[in-house]
Amino acid sequence: MSSAHRVDLNPCFVLHQRPWRESSLIVEVFSAHSGRLGLVARGARRPASPLRGLLQPFVPLLVSWLDRAELGTLSGAEPDGPVLPLTGKALAGGLYLNELLMRLTHRHDPHPELLEDYRRAILGLHGGEGMEPVLRVFEKRLLSAIGYGLLLDREGGSDRPLRADRSYRYLPEFGPVEGGEVEAAGVDVSGATLLALAEERLESPEELSEAKRLMRYLLEGLLGPRPLGTRMLFRTQSRR
Amino acid sequence: MPDSPLINRLVGALRCLPGVGPKSAQRMALHVLERDREGGRRLGETLVEAVQRIANCERCRDLSEHPLCSRCADRSRDPGQLCVVETPGDVLAIDRGAGYRGYFFVLLGRLSPLDGIGPEHLGLDTLEARLRENEVRELILATGSTVEGQATAHYIAEMAEELDVRVTRIAQGVPLGGELEFVDTPTLAHAFSGRRELG
């Protein structure tokens, strides 16, 4: 019995790559077929290899591979539509998305809808849309894909719809609650921000900064004590 | 496997070199022992001495056996230009072929947030101090055209702009003698987005 099977020309993005042996790479891809997975790309670091330029992050690809339990073997890759290079701040934003996917999704756990969300986010970053709303929407969709979706239309544990003019405290894995005693956990956030996040229409500076704080809090709960490496690319930007 | 622990140790030690697998390591070991013991002794002594005495230049971080490497000590270079590269190999490549007469700064790596390699690993504080000397008019970013190389360039560019130093980035795109048809799509996309006025 063979445990390996072929996957042909599946939509993918490369999240990360690292050298393997003398001339090969291990690329971590996010695929439509099986979510995140590691593939060995033989000879991809040879100077003449056509894979060298191709197996870069943010390049929409169609990838073929031999699927195995741990590392698969890449058998081919071709571009899937135009390449939209990210530069400067947008590049830092893209690397942040990649790190989130690396840290929060499991290998061989397919999320085809999340791949499309990722593609839209990359397009948004390339198009110079405001970076913050693009990142928040992707974070929201990522959380929902991995089973930690936000409750954004009614209060946690009740049917009371959220109101834009009220303020809430968002409790992880429970949802927003209005007023009451001050809880140790959670983040204060306005109804307007929660509704804007639900409609993916974050616009005002207050909404953006509240949403950022909320997402950061929720993500940190899932990421554990090791901080995100890509944050350093932003930290200096905010400091400078 | 030869019947000698010492030979096996030698074979194992040779495998620390890039491109040397068990088979070539064994061939090298046997060659030295059978045919060129003098060469082997020289190699061993030189290796030990090199590893002991070669460190990093205080000014540019390139490999050097003196506190100041020969390039940094060369007064005929243009102090107004500073070129940032990832590796000592990049210094050699640029010095050999690019007609560049300024100074270098070697990062000995590149920012790779996903691997936990941050600014503190690349001597960026040394670079910042260098820029604060106010001698550099142009900072040339010659990091690789990988995503990490670009992120590194962007990071350093922001630092330099803060210090009012002009920043340039080496061009990226179609190799000389390259037919467009055979250039990979991402490279072509970069070449296109980096197009410039002719003449």
PDB file of C-alpha atoms in Angstrom, chain A residues 36-219:
ATOM      1  CA  ARG A  36      -0.454  24.387   5.156  1.00  0.00           C
ATOM      2  CA  LEU A  37       2.144  21.820   4.259  1.00  0.00           C
ATOM      3  CA  GLY A  38       5.879  21.402   3.873  1.00  0.00           C
ATOM      4  CA  LEU A  39       7.319  20.446   0.479  1.00  0.00           C
ATOM      5  CA  VAL A  40      10.859  19.578  -0.489  1.00  0.00           C
ATOM      6  CA  ALA A  41      11.811  21.386  -3.695  1.00  0.00           C
ATOM      7  CA  ARG A  42      14.796  19.463  -5.036  1.00  0.00           C
ATOM      8  CA  GLY A  43      17.480  21.521  -6.698  1.00  0.00           C
ATOM      9  CA  ALA A  44      15.500  24.741  -6.250  1.00  0.00           C
ATOM     10  CA  ARG A  45      18.574  26.643  -5.072  1.00  0.00           C
ATOM     11  CA  ARG A  46      20.670  25.840  -8.111  1.00  0.00           C
ATOM     12  CA  PRO A  47      21.469  29.021 -10.021  1.00  0.00           C
ATOM     13  CA  ALA A  48      19.698  27.824 -13.144  1.00  0.00           C
ATOM     14  CA  SER A  49      16.615  26.471 -11.417  1.00  0.00           C
ATOM     15  CA  PRO A  50      13.418  28.078 -12.714  1.00  0.00           C
ATOM     16  CA  LEU A  51      11.925  27.448  -9.264  1.00  0.00           C
ATOM     17  CA  ARG A  52      14.249  29.945  -7.601  1.00  0.00           C
ATOM     18  CA  GLY A  53      12.322  33.026  -8.600  1.00  0.00           C
ATOM     19  CA  LEU A  54       8.984  31.310  -8.490  1.00  0.00           C
ATOM     20  CA  LEU A  55       8.909  29.841  -4.994  1.00  0.00           C
ATOM     21  CA  GLN A  56       8.728  33.209  -3.294  1.00  0.00           C
ATOM     22  CA  PRO A  57       6.058  34.434  -0.918  1.00  0.00           C
ATOM     23  CA  PHE A  58       3.112  36.403  -2.374  1.00  0.00           C
ATOM     24  CA  VAL A  59       3.388  34.805  -5.815  1.00  0.00           C
ATOM     25  CA  PRO A  60       0.118  33.077  -6.743  1.00  0.00           C
ATOM     26  CA  LEU A  61       1.118  29.585  -7.827  1.00  0.00           C
ATOM     27  CA  LEU A  62      -0.225  26.321  -9.129  1.00  0.00           C
ATOM     28  CA  VAL A  63       1.841  23.650  -7.442  1.00  0.00           C
ATOM     29  CA  SER A  64       2.029  19.899  -8.033  1.00  0.00           C
ATOM     30  CA  TRP A  65       3.408  17.567  -5.429  1.00  0.00           C
ATOM     31  CA  LEU A  66       3.588  14.060  -4.132  1.00  0.00           C
ATOM     32  CA  ASP A  67       1.722  14.111  -0.861  1.00  0.00           C
ATOM     33  CA  ARG A  68       3.171  12.298   2.118  1.00  0.00           C
ATOM     34  CA  ALA A  69       2.497  12.218   5.802  1.00  0.00           C
ATOM     35  CA  GLU A  70       5.242  14.648   6.798  1.00  0.00           C
ATOM     36  CA  LEU A  71       7.092  16.438   4.008  1.00  0.00           C
ATOM     37  CA  GLY A  72       5.776  16.138   0.461  1.00  0.00           C
ATOM     38  CA  THR A  73       7.908  16.392  -2.652  1.00  0.00           C
ATOM     39  CA  LEU A  74       7.314  19.275  -4.990  1.00  0.00           C
ATOM     40  CA  SER A  75       7.113  18.136  -8.591  1.00  0.00           C
ATOM     41  CA  GLY A  76       6.243  21.351 -10.356  1.00  0.00           C
ATOM     42  CA  ALA A  77       5.151  24.959  -9.932  1.00  0.00           C
ATOM     43  CA  GLU A  78       3.875  27.582 -12.302  1.00  0.00           C
ATOM     44  CA  PRO A  79       2.553  31.089 -11.809  1.00  0.00           C
ATOM     45  CA  ASP A  80      -1.198  31.420 -11.433  1.00  0.00           C
ATOM     46  CA  GLY A  81      -2.036  34.824 -12.821  1.00  0.00           C
ATOM     47  CA  PRO A  82      -0.154  38.081 -12.510  1.00  0.00           C
ATOM     48  CA  VAL A  83       2.416  38.609  -9.763  1.00  0.00           C
ATOM     49  CA  LEU A  84       1.803  41.643  -7.601  1.00  0.00           C
ATOM     50  CA  PRO A  85       5.051  42.421  -5.806  1.00  0.00           C
ATOM     51  CA  LEU A  86       4.764  43.777  -2.278  1.00  0.00           C
ATOM     52  CA  THR A  87       7.232  46.420  -1.219  1.00  0.00           C
ATOM     53  CA  GLY A  88       7.979  48.459   1.848  1.00  0.00           C
ATOM     54  CA  LYS A  89       5.246  48.518   4.487  1.00  0.00           C
ATOM     55  CA  ALA A  90       2.966  46.292   2.427  1.00  0.00           C
ATOM     56  CA  LEU A  91       5.726  43.687   2.440  1.00  0.00           C
ATOM     57  CA  ALA A  92       5.897  43.815   6.226  1.00  0.00           C
ATOM     58  CA  GLY A  93       2.109  43.385   6.297  1.00  0.00           C
ATOM     59  CA  GLY A  94       2.336  40.371   4.009  1.00  0.00           C
ATOM     60  CA  LEU A  95       5.020  38.757   6.143  1.00  0.00           C
ATOM     61  CA  TYR A  96       2.797  39.277   9.170  1.00  0.00           C
ATOM     62  CA  LEU A  97      -0.046  37.399   7.459  1.00  0.00           C
ATOM     63  CA  ASN A  98       2.365  34.590   6.620  1.00  0.00           C
ATOM     64  CA  GLU A  99       3.514  34.324  10.182  1.00  0.00           C
ATOM     65  CA  LEU A 100      -0.078  34.159  11.415  1.00  0.00           C
ATOM     66  CA  LEU A 101      -0.781  31.287   9.031  1.00  0.00           C
ATOM     67  CA  MET A 102       2.436  29.532  10.058  1.00  0.00           C
ATOM     68  CA  ARG A 103       1.640  29.849  13.732  1.00  0.00           C
ATOM     69  CA  LEU A 104      -2.112  29.350  13.818  1.00  0.00           C
ATOM     70  CA  THR A 105      -2.937  26.744  11.185  1.00  0.00           C
ATOM     71  CA  HIS A 106      -1.974  23.093  11.342  1.00  0.00           C
ATOM     72  CA  ARG A 107      -0.324  21.212   8.548  1.00  0.00           C
ATOM     73  CA  HIS A 108      -2.743  19.192   6.417  1.00  0.00           C
ATOM     74  CA  ASP A 109      -5.752  21.070   7.729  1.00  0.00           C
ATOM     75  CA  PRO A 110      -7.492  22.417   4.621  1.00  0.00           C
ATOM     76  CA  HIS A 111      -9.050  25.898   4.635  1.00  0.00           C
ATOM     77  CA  PRO A 112      -9.863  26.633   0.978  1.00  0.00           C
ATOM     78  CA  GLU A 113     -11.943  29.696   1.865  1.00  0.00           C
ATOM     79  CA  LEU A 114      -9.061  31.102   3.927  1.00  0.00           C
ATOM     80  CA  LEU A 115      -6.751  30.802   0.923  1.00  0.00           C
ATOM     81  CA  GLU A 116      -9.129  33.087  -0.962  1.00  0.00           C
ATOM     82  CA  ASP A 117      -9.229  35.499   1.983  1.00  0.00           C
ATOM     83  CA  TYR A 118      -5.442  35.496   1.948  1.00  0.00           C
ATOM     84  CA  ARG A 119      -5.384  36.165  -1.787  1.00  0.00           C
ATOM     85  CA  ARG A 120      -7.743  39.120  -1.302  1.00  0.00           C
ATOM     86  CA  ALA A 121      -5.590  40.461   1.524  1.00  0.00           C
ATOM     87  CA  ILE A 122      -2.430  40.284  -0.610  1.00  0.00           C
ATOM     88  CA  LEU A 123      -4.266  42.073  -3.414  1.00  0.00           C
ATOM     89  CA  GLY A 124      -5.407  44.710  -0.938  1.00  0.00           C
ATOM     90  CA  LEU A 125      -1.868  45.222   0.354  1.00  0.00           C
ATOM     91  CA  HIS A 126      -0.537  45.469  -3.173  1.00  0.00           C
ATOM     92  CA  GLY A 127      -3.256  47.912  -4.175  1.00  0.00           C
ATOM     93  CA  GLY A 128      -2.163  50.291  -1.428  1.00  0.00           C
ATOM     94  CA  GLU A 129      -5.507  50.115   0.374  1.00  0.00           C
ATOM     95  CA  GLY A 130      -5.190  51.125   3.983  1.00  0.00           C
ATOM     96  CA  MET A 131      -3.110  48.313   5.441  1.00  0.00           C
ATOM     97  CA  GLU A 132      -4.774  48.159   8.862  1.00  0.00           C
ATOM     98  CA  PRO A 133      -8.323  47.298   7.659  1.00  0.00           C
ATOM     99  CA  VAL A 134      -6.893  44.619   5.354  1.00  0.00           C
ATOM    100  CA  LEU A 135      -4.998  43.013   8.244  1.00  0.00           C
ATOM    101  CA  ARG A 136      -7.993  43.189  10.620  1.00  0.00           C
ATOM    102  CA  VAL A 137     -10.363  41.540   8.138  1.00  0.00           C
ATOM    103  CA  PHE A 138      -7.889  38.753   7.489  1.00  0.00           C
ATOM    104  CA  GLU A 139      -7.336  38.215  11.211  1.00  0.00           C
ATOM    105  CA  LYS A 140     -11.084  38.007  11.748  1.00  0.00           C
ATOM    106  CA  ARG A 141     -11.506  35.469   8.963  1.00  0.00           C
ATOM    107  CA  LEU A 142      -8.515  33.459  10.118  1.00  0.00           C
ATOM    108  CA  LEU A 143      -9.939  33.207  13.638  1.00  0.00           C
ATOM    109  CA  SER A 144     -13.252  32.062  12.252  1.00  0.00           C
ATOM    110  CA  ALA A 145     -11.578  29.463   9.994  1.00  0.00           C
ATOM    111  CA  ILE A 146      -9.661  27.907  12.883  1.00  0.00           C
ATOM    112  CA  GLY A 147     -12.705  27.723  15.118  1.00  0.00           C
ATOM    113  CA  TYR A 148     -12.357  30.910  17.175  1.00  0.00           C
ATOM    114  CA  GLY A 149     -14.799  33.065  15.240  1.00  0.00           C
ATOM    115  CA  LEU A 150     -15.826  36.334  16.855  1.00  0.00           C
ATOM    116  CA  LEU A 151     -19.330  37.037  18.033  1.00  0.00           C
ATOM    117  CA  LEU A 152     -20.126  40.370  16.416  1.00  0.00           C
ATOM    118  CA  ASP A 153     -23.865  40.691  16.112  1.00  0.00           C
ATOM    119  CA  ARG A 154     -25.253  40.056  19.597  1.00  0.00           C
ATOM    120  CA  GLU A 155     -24.088  39.909  23.184  1.00  0.00           C
ATOM    121  CA  GLY A 156     -22.456  36.771  24.454  1.00  0.00           C
ATOM    122  CA  GLY A 157     -24.941  34.392  26.106  1.00  0.00           C
ATOM    123  CA  SER A 158     -28.006  36.349  24.994  1.00  0.00           C
ATOM    124  CA  ASP A 159     -29.971  37.377  21.950  1.00  0.00           C
ATOM    125  CA  ARG A 160     -29.607  41.093  22.543  1.00  0.00           C
ATOM    126  CA  PRO A 161     -28.305  42.650  19.330  1.00  0.00           C
ATOM    127  CA  LEU A 162     -25.254  44.897  19.612  1.00  0.00           C
ATOM    128  CA  ARG A 163     -25.866  48.639  19.464  1.00  0.00           C
ATOM    129  CA  ALA A 164     -23.431  51.061  17.925  1.00  0.00           C
ATOM    130  CA  ASP A 165     -23.854  53.617  20.716  1.00  0.00           C
ATOM    131  CA  ARG A 166     -23.076  51.205  23.584  1.00  0.00           C
ATOM    132  CA  SER A 167     -19.747  50.073  24.908  1.00  0.00           C
ATOM    133  CA  TYR A 168     -18.925  46.468  25.635  1.00  0.00           C
ATOM    134  CA  ARG A 169     -16.260  44.292  27.095  1.00  0.00           C
ATOM    135  CA  TYR A 170     -15.211  41.531  24.735  1.00  0.00           C
ATOM    136  CA  LEU A 171     -14.447  38.283  26.573  1.00  0.00           C
ATOM    137  CA  PRO A 172     -12.455  35.651  24.732  1.00  0.00           C
ATOM    138  CA  GLU A 173     -14.522  32.638  23.670  1.00  0.00           C
ATOM    139  CA  PHE A 174     -17.676  34.254  25.036  1.00  0.00           C
ATOM    140  CA  GLY A 175     -18.269  37.481  23.181  1.00  0.00           C
ATOM    141  CA  PRO A 176     -19.177  41.055  24.033  1.00  0.00           C
ATOM    142  CA  VAL A 177     -21.021  41.875  27.252  1.00  0.00           C
ATOM    143  CA  GLU A 178     -22.431  45.231  28.185  1.00  0.00           C
ATOM    144  CA  GLY A 179     -21.641  46.973  31.452  1.00  0.00           C
ATOM    145  CA  GLY A 180     -21.740  44.876  34.618  1.00  0.00           C
ATOM    146  CA  GLU A 181     -18.768  44.394  36.859  1.00  0.00           C
ATOM    147  CA  VAL A 182     -15.258  44.916  35.586  1.00  0.00           C
ATOM    148  CA  GLU A 183     -13.845  41.606  34.443  1.00  0.00           C
ATOM    149  CA  ALA A 184     -10.201  40.664  34.699  1.00  0.00           C
ATOM    150  CA  ALA A 185     -10.120  39.295  31.147  1.00  0.00           C
ATOM    151  CA  GLY A 186     -11.251  40.944  27.969  1.00  0.00           C
ATOM    152  CA  VAL A 187     -10.965  44.221  26.084  1.00  0.00           C
ATOM    153  CA  ASP A 188     -13.205  47.273  26.112  1.00  0.00           C
ATOM    154  CA  VAL A 189     -14.620  47.983  22.724  1.00  0.00           C
ATOM    155  CA  SER A 190     -17.470  50.066  21.359  1.00  0.00           C
ATOM    156  CA  GLY A 191     -20.520  48.595  19.671  1.00  0.00           C
ATOM    157  CA  ALA A 192     -19.709  50.711  16.624  1.00  0.00           C
ATOM    158  CA  THR A 193     -16.328  49.025  16.237  1.00  0.00           C
ATOM    159  CA  LEU A 194     -17.770  45.527  16.652  1.00  0.00           C
ATOM    160  CA  LEU A 195     -20.447  46.222  14.045  1.00  0.00           C
ATOM    161  CA  ALA A 196     -17.913  47.759  11.678  1.00  0.00           C
ATOM    162  CA  LEU A 197     -15.702  44.699  12.077  1.00  0.00           C
ATOM    163  CA  ALA A 198     -18.697  42.456  11.395  1.00  0.00           C
ATOM    164  CA  GLU A 199     -19.394  44.315   8.158  1.00  0.00           C
ATOM    165  CA  GLU A 200     -15.646  44.541   7.390  1.00  0.00           C
ATOM    166  CA  ARG A 201     -15.961  48.270   7.083  1.00  0.00           C
ATOM    167  CA  LEU A 202     -13.472  49.671   9.577  1.00  0.00           C
ATOM    168  CA  GLU A 203     -12.986  53.318   8.782  1.00  0.00           C
ATOM    169  CA  SER A 204     -12.601  55.828  11.590  1.00  0.00           C
ATOM    170  CA  PRO A 205      -9.327  56.001  13.524  1.00  0.00           C
ATOM    171  CA  GLU A 206     -11.154  54.980  16.726  1.00  0.00           C
ATOM    172  CA  GLU A 207     -12.629  51.897  15.095  1.00  0.00           C
ATOM    173  CA  LEU A 208      -9.256  50.963  13.648  1.00  0.00           C
ATOM    174  CA  SER A 209      -7.362  51.320  16.886  1.00  0.00           C
ATOM    175  CA  GLU A 210     -10.030  49.525  18.931  1.00  0.00           C
ATOM    176  CA  ALA A 211     -10.207  46.690  16.441  1.00  0.00           C
ATOM    177  CA  LYS A 212      -6.433  46.394  16.478  1.00  0.00           C
ATOM    178  CA  ARG A 213      -6.390  46.161  20.248  1.00  0.00           C
ATOM    179  CA  LEU A 214      -9.180  43.577  20.250  1.00  0.00           C
ATOM    180  CA  MET A 215      -7.551  41.379  17.625  1.00  0.00           C
ATOM    181  CA  ARG A 216      -4.190  41.644  19.238  1.00  0.00           C
ATOM    182  CA  TYR A 217      -5.636  40.532  22.531  1.00  0.00           C
ATOM    183  CA  LEU A 218      -7.466  37.571  21.021  1.00  0.00           C
ATOM    184  CA  LEU A 219      -4.486  36.517  18.902  1.00  0.00           C
TER     185      LEU A 219
END
